[in-house]
Amino acid sequence: MLNLILFGPPGSGKGTQSEKLIVKYGLKHLSTGDLLRSEIAQQSQLGMEAKNFMDKGQLVPDEVVIGMIRSAIENNPTVKGFLFDGFPRTSAQAAALDELMELKNTSIKIMLAMEVGEKELMSRLLKRGETSGRSDDTNEEVVKARIIEYHNKTAAVADYYKQFNKVVTIKGEGTVEDIFNALCNEIDLKV
Ligand code: ADP
């Protein structure tokens, strides 16, 4: 299997690049943000619980997100690989993901970490808020809270994968096509 993590702060372009990567490499896209928004749309209990956190720009509790990813992996037993987008976002999620991969006798091949400057992130997110219909993109305070959560809890997840030499850093500024090519070059070097 080819299992990849696309990593980076909110607004770094993970969603955009994921759409292209899954087509090229035939992977199953697992975005915890998308899965959570779909739970909210269905008004499930999980969705209602998650919404309270998401509206404030806070991370949803680990056990909720881990359970959701576990089901998504179990529901896709025959895929060539997974592209994880927005997950793992905490050290506990990273440890849980390792276990889930081990159960399938596989592992994470590479973490692609996209780097984008703070000012650019803020402006991209607020711009996205004009059209995305996502309430967490329109409010500047919520956008800031998400970036703070990223620095406090998520940035360290890259250190976890660095121990195993699995992290490559990609500059997330430039054209969508150039960034995509840079990501593909790194993947092709590893597989
Ligand atoms: P972005 O990366 O642009 O903030 P996402 O769609 O990945 O957008 O996430 C939106 C929100 O969903 C986050 O602010 C957070 O509340 C919640 N969320 C998504 N993924 C996770 C996760 N792995 N752990 C905890 N909360 C998450």
Short mmCIF file of N, CA, C and O in Angstrom, two decimals, residues 4 17-30 80-84 180:
data_model
loop_
_atom_site.label_atom_id
_atom_site.label_comp_id
_atom_site.label_asym_id
_atom_site.label_seq_id
_atom_site.Cartn_x
_atom_site.Cartn_y
_atom_site.Cartn_z
N LEU A 4 0.03 7.99 2.54
CA LEU A 4 0.69 9.29 2.64
C LEU A 4 -0.05 10.19 3.61
O LEU A 4 -1.28 10.08 3.74
N GLN A 17 -4.47 20.09 -3.17
CA GLN A 17 -3.46 19.15 -3.65
C GLN A 17 -3.93 17.71 -3.49
O GLN A 17 -3.62 16.85 -4.32
N SER A 18 -4.72 17.44 -2.44
CA SER A 18 -5.23 16.07 -2.23
C SER A 18 -6.03 15.61 -3.43
O SER A 18 -5.89 14.48 -3.90
N GLU A 19 -6.90 16.51 -3.93
CA GLU A 19 -7.75 16.14 -5.06
C GLU A 19 -6.92 15.67 -6.25
O GLU A 19 -7.31 14.75 -6.98
N LYS A 20 -5.78 16.31 -6.46
CA LYS A 20 -4.93 15.95 -7.60
C LYS A 20 -4.12 14.68 -7.30
O LYS A 20 -3.94 13.82 -8.16
N LEU A 21 -3.64 14.58 -6.08
CA LEU A 21 -2.79 13.42 -5.73
C LEU A 21 -3.56 12.10 -5.77
O LEU A 21 -3.03 11.09 -6.23
N ILE A 22 -4.82 12.13 -5.29
CA ILE A 22 -5.57 10.86 -5.27
C ILE A 22 -5.83 10.35 -6.69
O ILE A 22 -5.83 9.15 -6.94
N VAL A 23 -6.00 11.28 -7.63
CA VAL A 23 -6.22 10.87 -9.02
C VAL A 23 -4.94 10.25 -9.58
O VAL A 23 -4.93 9.14 -10.12
N LYS A 24 -3.83 10.95 -9.39
CA LYS A 24 -2.58 10.47 -9.98
C LYS A 24 -2.14 9.12 -9.40
O LYS A 24 -1.64 8.26 -10.12
N TYR A 25 -2.30 8.95 -8.07
CA TYR A 25 -1.77 7.74 -7.43
C TYR A 25 -2.85 6.71 -7.09
O TYR A 25 -2.53 5.67 -6.51
N GLY A 26 -4.10 7.01 -7.41
CA GLY A 26 -5.17 6.04 -7.16
C GLY A 26 -5.42 5.78 -5.69
O GLY A 26 -5.65 4.64 -5.28
N LEU A 27 -5.36 6.82 -4.89
CA LEU A 27 -5.50 6.65 -3.43
C LEU A 27 -6.90 7.02 -2.95
O LEU A 27 -7.63 7.74 -3.63
N LYS A 28 -7.23 6.54 -1.75
CA LYS A 28 -8.48 6.94 -1.10
C LYS A 28 -8.18 8.16 -0.23
O LYS A 28 -7.30 8.12 0.64
N HIS A 29 -8.93 9.23 -0.46
CA HIS A 29 -8.73 10.49 0.29
C HIS A 29 -9.49 10.42 1.61
O HIS A 29 -10.71 10.26 1.60
N LEU A 30 -8.78 10.54 2.71
CA LEU A 30 -9.46 10.61 4.01
C LEU A 30 -9.14 11.95 4.66
O LEU A 30 -8.06 12.15 5.22
N LYS A 80 -5.68 0.91 -2.79
CA LYS A 80 -4.23 0.86 -3.03
C LYS A 80 -3.46 1.60 -1.94
O LYS A 80 -2.27 1.36 -1.72
N GLY A 81 -4.14 2.54 -1.31
CA GLY A 81 -3.48 3.31 -0.27
C GLY A 81 -4.39 4.45 0.17
O GLY A 81 -5.41 4.71 -0.47
N PHE A 82 -3.99 5.09 1.27
CA PHE A 82 -4.78 6.22 1.81
C PHE A 82 -3.95 7.50 1.73
O PHE A 82 -2.74 7.49 1.97
N LEU A 83 -4.66 8.58 1.44
CA LEU A 83 -4.05 9.91 1.59
C LEU A 83 -4.74 10.57 2.78
O LEU A 83 -5.93 10.92 2.70
N PHE A 84 -4.02 10.71 3.87
CA PHE A 84 -4.58 11.34 5.06
C PHE A 84 -4.38 12.86 4.98
O PHE A 84 -3.25 13.32 4.77
N PHE A 180 2.10 20.95 -6.93
CA PHE A 180 1.73 19.56 -7.22
C PHE A 180 2.95 18.79 -7.75
O PHE A 180 3.25 17.68 -7.30
#
